[in-house]
Short mmCIF file of C-alpha atoms in Angstrom, two decimals:
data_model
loop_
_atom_site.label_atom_id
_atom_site.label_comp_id
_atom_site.label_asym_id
_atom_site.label_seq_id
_atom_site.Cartn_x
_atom_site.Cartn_y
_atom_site.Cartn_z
CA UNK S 8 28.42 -203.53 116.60
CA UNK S 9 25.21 -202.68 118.31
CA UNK S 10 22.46 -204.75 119.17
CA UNK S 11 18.59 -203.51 118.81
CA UNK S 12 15.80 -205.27 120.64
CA UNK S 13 12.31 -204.28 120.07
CA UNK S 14 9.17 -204.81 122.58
CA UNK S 15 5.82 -203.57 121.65
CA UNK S 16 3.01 -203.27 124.37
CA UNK S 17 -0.70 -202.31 122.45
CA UNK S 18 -3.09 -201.10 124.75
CA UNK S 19 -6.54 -199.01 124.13
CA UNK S 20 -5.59 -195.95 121.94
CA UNK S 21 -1.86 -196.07 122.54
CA UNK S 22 1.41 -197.44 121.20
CA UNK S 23 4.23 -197.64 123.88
CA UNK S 24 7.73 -198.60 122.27
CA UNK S 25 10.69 -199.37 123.63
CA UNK S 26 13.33 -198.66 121.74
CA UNK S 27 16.37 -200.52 123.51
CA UNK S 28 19.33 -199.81 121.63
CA UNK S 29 22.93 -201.17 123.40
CA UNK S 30 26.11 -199.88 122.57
CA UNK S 31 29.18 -198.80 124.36
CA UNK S 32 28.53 -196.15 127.08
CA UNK S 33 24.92 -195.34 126.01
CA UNK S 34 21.57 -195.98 127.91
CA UNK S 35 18.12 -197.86 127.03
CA UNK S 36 15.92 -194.96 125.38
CA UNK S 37 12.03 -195.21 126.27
CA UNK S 38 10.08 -193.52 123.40
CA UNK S 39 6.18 -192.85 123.70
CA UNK S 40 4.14 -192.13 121.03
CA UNK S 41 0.17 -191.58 121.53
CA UNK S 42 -2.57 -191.63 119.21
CA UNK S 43 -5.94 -190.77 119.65
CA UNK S 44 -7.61 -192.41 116.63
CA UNK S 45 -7.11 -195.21 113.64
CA UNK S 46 -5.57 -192.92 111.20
CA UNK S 47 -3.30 -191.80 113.07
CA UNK S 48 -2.08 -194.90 115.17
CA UNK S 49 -1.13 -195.81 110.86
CA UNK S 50 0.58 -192.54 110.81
CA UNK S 51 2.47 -193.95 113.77
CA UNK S 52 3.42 -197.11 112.37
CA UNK S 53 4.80 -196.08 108.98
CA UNK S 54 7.18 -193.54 110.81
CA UNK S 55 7.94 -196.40 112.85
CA UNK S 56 8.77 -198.66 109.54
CA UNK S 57 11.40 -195.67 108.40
CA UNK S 58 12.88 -194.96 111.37
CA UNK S 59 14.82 -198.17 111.71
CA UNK S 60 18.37 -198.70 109.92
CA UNK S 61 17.11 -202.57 109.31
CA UNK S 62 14.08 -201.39 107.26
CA UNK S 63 14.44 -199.70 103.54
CA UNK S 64 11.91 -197.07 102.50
CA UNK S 65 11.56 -196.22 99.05
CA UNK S 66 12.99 -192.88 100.04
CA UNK S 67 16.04 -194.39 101.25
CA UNK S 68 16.01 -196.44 98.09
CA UNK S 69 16.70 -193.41 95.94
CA UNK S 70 19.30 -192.15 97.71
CA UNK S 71 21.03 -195.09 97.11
CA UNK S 72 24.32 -194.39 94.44
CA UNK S 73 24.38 -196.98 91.63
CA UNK S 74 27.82 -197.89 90.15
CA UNK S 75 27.16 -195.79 86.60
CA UNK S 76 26.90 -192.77 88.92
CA UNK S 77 30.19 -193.39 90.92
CA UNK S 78 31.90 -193.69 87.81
CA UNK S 79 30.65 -191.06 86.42
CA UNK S 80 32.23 -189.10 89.44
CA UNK S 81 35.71 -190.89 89.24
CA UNK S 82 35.30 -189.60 85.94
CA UNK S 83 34.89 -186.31 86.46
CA UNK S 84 38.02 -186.05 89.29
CA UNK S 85 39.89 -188.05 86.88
CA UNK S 86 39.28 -184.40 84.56
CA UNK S 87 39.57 -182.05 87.35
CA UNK S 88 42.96 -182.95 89.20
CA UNK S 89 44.93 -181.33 86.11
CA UNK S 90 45.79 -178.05 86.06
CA UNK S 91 43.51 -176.23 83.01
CA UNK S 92 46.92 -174.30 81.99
CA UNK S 93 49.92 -176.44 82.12
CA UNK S 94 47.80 -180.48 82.15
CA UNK S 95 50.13 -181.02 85.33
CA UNK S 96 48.17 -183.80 87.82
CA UNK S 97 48.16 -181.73 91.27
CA UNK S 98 48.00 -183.52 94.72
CA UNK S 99 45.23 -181.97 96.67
CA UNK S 100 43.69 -180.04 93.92
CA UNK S 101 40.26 -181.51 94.05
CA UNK S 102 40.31 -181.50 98.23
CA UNK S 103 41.24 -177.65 98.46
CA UNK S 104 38.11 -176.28 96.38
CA UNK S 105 35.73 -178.44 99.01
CA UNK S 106 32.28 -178.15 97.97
CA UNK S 107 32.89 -176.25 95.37
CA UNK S 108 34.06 -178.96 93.25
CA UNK S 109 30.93 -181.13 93.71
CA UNK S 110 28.61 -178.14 92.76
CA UNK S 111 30.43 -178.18 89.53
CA UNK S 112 29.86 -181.75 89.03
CA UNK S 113 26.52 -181.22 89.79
CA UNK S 114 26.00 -178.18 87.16
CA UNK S 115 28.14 -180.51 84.30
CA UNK S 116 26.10 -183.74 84.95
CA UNK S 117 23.04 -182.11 85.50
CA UNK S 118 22.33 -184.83 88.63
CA UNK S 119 19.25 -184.64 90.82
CA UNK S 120 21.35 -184.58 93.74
CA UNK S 121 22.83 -181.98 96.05
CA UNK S 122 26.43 -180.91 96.57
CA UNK S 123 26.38 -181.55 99.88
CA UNK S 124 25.04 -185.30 99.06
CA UNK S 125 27.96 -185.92 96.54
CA UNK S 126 30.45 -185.16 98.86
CA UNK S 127 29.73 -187.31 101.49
CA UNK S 128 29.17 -190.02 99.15
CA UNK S 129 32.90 -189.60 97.93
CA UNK S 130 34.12 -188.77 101.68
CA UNK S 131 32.31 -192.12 102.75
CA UNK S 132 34.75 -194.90 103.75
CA UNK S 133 32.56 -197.44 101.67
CA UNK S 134 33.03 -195.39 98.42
CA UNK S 135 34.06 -197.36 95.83
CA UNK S 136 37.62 -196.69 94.46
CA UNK S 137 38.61 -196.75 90.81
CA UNK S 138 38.89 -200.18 89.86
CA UNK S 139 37.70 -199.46 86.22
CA UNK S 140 39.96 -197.80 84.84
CA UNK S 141 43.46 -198.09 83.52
CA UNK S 142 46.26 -198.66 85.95
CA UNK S 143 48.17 -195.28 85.01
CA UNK S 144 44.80 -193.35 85.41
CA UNK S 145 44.31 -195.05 88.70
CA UNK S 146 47.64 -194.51 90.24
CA UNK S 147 46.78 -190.68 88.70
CA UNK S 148 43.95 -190.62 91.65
CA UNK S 149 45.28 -192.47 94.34
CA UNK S 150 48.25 -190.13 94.35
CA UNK S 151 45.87 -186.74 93.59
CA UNK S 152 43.36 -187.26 95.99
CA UNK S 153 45.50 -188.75 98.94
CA UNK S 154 43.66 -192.55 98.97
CA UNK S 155 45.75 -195.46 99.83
CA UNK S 156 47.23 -197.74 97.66
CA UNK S 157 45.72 -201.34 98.25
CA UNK S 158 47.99 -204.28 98.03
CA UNK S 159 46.72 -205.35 95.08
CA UNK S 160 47.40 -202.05 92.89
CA UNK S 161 50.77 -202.04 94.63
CA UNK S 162 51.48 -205.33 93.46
CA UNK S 163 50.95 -204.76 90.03
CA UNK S 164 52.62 -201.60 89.70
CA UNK S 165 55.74 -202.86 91.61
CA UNK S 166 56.45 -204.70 88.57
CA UNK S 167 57.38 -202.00 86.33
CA UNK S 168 57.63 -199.03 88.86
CA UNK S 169 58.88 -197.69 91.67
CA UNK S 170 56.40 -196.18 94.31
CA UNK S 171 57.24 -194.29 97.56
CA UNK S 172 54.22 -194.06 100.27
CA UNK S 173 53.71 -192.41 103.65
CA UNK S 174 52.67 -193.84 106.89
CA UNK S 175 49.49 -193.52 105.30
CA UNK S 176 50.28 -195.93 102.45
CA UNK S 177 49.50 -192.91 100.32
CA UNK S 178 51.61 -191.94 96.96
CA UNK S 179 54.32 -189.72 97.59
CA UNK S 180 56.46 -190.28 94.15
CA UNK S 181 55.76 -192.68 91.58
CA UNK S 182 58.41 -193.76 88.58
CA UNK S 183 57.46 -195.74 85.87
CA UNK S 184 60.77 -197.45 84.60
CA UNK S 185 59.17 -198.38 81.18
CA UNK S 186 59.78 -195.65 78.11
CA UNK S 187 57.36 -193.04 78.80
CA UNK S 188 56.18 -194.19 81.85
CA UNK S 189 54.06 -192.02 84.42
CA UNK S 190 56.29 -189.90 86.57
CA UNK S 191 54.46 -188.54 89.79
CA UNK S 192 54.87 -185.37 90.65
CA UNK S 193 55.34 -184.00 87.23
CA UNK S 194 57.88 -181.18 86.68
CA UNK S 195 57.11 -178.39 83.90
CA UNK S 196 59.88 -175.70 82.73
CA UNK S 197 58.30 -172.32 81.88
CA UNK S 198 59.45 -169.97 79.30
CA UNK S 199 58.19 -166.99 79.64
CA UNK S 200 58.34 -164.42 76.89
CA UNK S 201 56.98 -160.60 76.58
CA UNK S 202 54.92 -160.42 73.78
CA UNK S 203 55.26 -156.56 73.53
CA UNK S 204 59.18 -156.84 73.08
CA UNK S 205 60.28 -157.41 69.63
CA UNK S 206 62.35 -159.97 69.30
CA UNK S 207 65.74 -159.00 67.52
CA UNK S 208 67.23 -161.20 64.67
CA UNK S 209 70.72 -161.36 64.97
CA UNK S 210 72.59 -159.45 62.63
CA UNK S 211 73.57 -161.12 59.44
CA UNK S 212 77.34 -162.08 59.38
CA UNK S 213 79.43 -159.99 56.56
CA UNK S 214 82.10 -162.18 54.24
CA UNK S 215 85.04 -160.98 56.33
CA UNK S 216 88.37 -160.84 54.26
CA UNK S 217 90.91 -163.15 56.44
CA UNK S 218 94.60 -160.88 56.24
CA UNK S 219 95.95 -163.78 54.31
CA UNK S 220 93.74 -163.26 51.56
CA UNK S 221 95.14 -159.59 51.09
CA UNK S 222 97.90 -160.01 48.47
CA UNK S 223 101.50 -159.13 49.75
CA UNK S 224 101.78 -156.08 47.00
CA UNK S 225 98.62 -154.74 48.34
CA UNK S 226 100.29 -154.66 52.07
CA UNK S 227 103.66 -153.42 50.40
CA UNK S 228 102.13 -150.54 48.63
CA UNK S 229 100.12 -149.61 51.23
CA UNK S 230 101.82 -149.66 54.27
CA UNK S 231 100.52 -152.72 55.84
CA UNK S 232 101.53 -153.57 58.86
CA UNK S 233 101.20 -156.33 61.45
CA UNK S 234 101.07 -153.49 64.78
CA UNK S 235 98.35 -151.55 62.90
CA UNK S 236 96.01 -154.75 62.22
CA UNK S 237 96.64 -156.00 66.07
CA UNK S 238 95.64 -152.32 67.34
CA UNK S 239 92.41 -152.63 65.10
CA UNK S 240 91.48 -155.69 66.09
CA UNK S 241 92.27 -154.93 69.97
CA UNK S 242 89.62 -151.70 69.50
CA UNK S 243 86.29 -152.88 69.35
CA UNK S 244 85.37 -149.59 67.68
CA UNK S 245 87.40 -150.02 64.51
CA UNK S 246 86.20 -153.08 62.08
CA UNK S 247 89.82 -154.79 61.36
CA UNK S 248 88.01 -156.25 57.83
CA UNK S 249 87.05 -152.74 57.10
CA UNK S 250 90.99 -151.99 57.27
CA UNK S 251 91.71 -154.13 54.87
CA UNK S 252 89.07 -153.99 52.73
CA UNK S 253 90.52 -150.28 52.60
CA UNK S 254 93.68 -151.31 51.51
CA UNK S 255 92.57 -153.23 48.59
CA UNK S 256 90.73 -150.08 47.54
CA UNK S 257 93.75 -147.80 48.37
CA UNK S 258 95.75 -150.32 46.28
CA UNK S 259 93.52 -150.66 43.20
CA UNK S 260 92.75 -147.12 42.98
CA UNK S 261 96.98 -146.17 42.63
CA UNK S 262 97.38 -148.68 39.65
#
């Protein structure tokens, strides 16, 4: 942590600061600022009140994210690490389209802040994680957007789930053992199908006449025999039912 010491020295018409700032391997700065009149020796002091980290400007006040607007963000991820097409949570989704993402926000929520503000609010250490919102939809963002799971999430989901993390304590799978649990990653099956083919209905079946429903005068009259049937029904060509159906016909037609 650094320490900050101040000394101010007035003399006529000029404002001598010393700005001694100590950290690790850095030097005492000497600043000088002159003035040559009342107005601006004021001038001098308010940029002196806003340049110091310990002092708030109302600037610095507005740039300030309130808690509505962080969850409105966590919000908005919460929407975006899905795939449009198949609703399947994707790790890295929202971290590969970079700024692009936040301008998007920015464009939906109509926020008087820049793109390049938003994202290093979210990429700040201090940003606030997810605590609102249900323990499935939090475990959703932890695992999507690579953030590590805190000992008290992972205590509460150990009892009901089983959770695999890196050296990172980041989600790498996630199991829900309940009925319908979350599973992380999601699998999807695809079925693709041509919608310029036709699809063919299968052909409807005929009443085939079984050989021991043709009566044995029909086979006596006509020559039936059990070689001829076999060879028909060996050739794929001939229709074996057809055969017989032709000797019922053969037979009727000689009485």
């Amino acid at each position: 942590m650094s320490v900050m010491t101040l000394n101010w020295t007035i003399s006529e018409n000029r404002f001598i600061v010393l700005n001694e700032i100590t950290k690790w391997g850095e030097k005492e700065e000497e600043i000088e600022l002159e003035s040559s009149d009342e107005s601006s020796d004021e001038e001098t002091d308010e940029f002196r009140f806003h340049s110091y980290p310990f002092f708030m400007s109302r600037r610095s006040q507005l740039k300030q994210f309130s808690w509505s607007e962080e969850h409105d963000m966590w919000t908005f991820l919460l929407k975006e690490i899905h795939d449009p097409f198949t609703g399947i949570i994707e790790k890295n989704r929202v971290k590969a389209k970079g700024l692009r993402i936040w301008e998007k926000y920015r464009d939906e929520s109509g926020v008087d802040r820049s793109a390049t503000s938003l994202m290093k609010r979210f990429r700040r250490p201090g940003f606030s994680l997810p605590v609102n919102f249900s323990v499935d939809d939090q475990i959703k963002l932890h695992y999507a957007l690579g953030i590590p799971l805190h000992d008290s999430l992972l205590n509460q989901v150990l009892e009901h789930a089983v959770v695999d993390l890196d050296e990172s304590s980041c989600i790498v799978r996630y199991k829900d053992l309940r009925q319908g649990g979350l599973n992380l990653p999601q699998l999807v099956s695809y079925q693709i199908r041509n919608q310029d083919v036709p699809i063919e209905e299968p052909p409807e079946k005929k009443a085939c006449l079984m050989v021991d429903e043709v009566p044995h005068a029909v086979k006596m009259e006509t020559g039936y025999s059990e070689e001829v049937l076999e060879s028909l029904v060996a050739n794929e060509e001939v229709d074996a039912t057809t055969y017989l159906e032709s000797l019922v016909t053969k037979f009727q037609s000689t009485k």
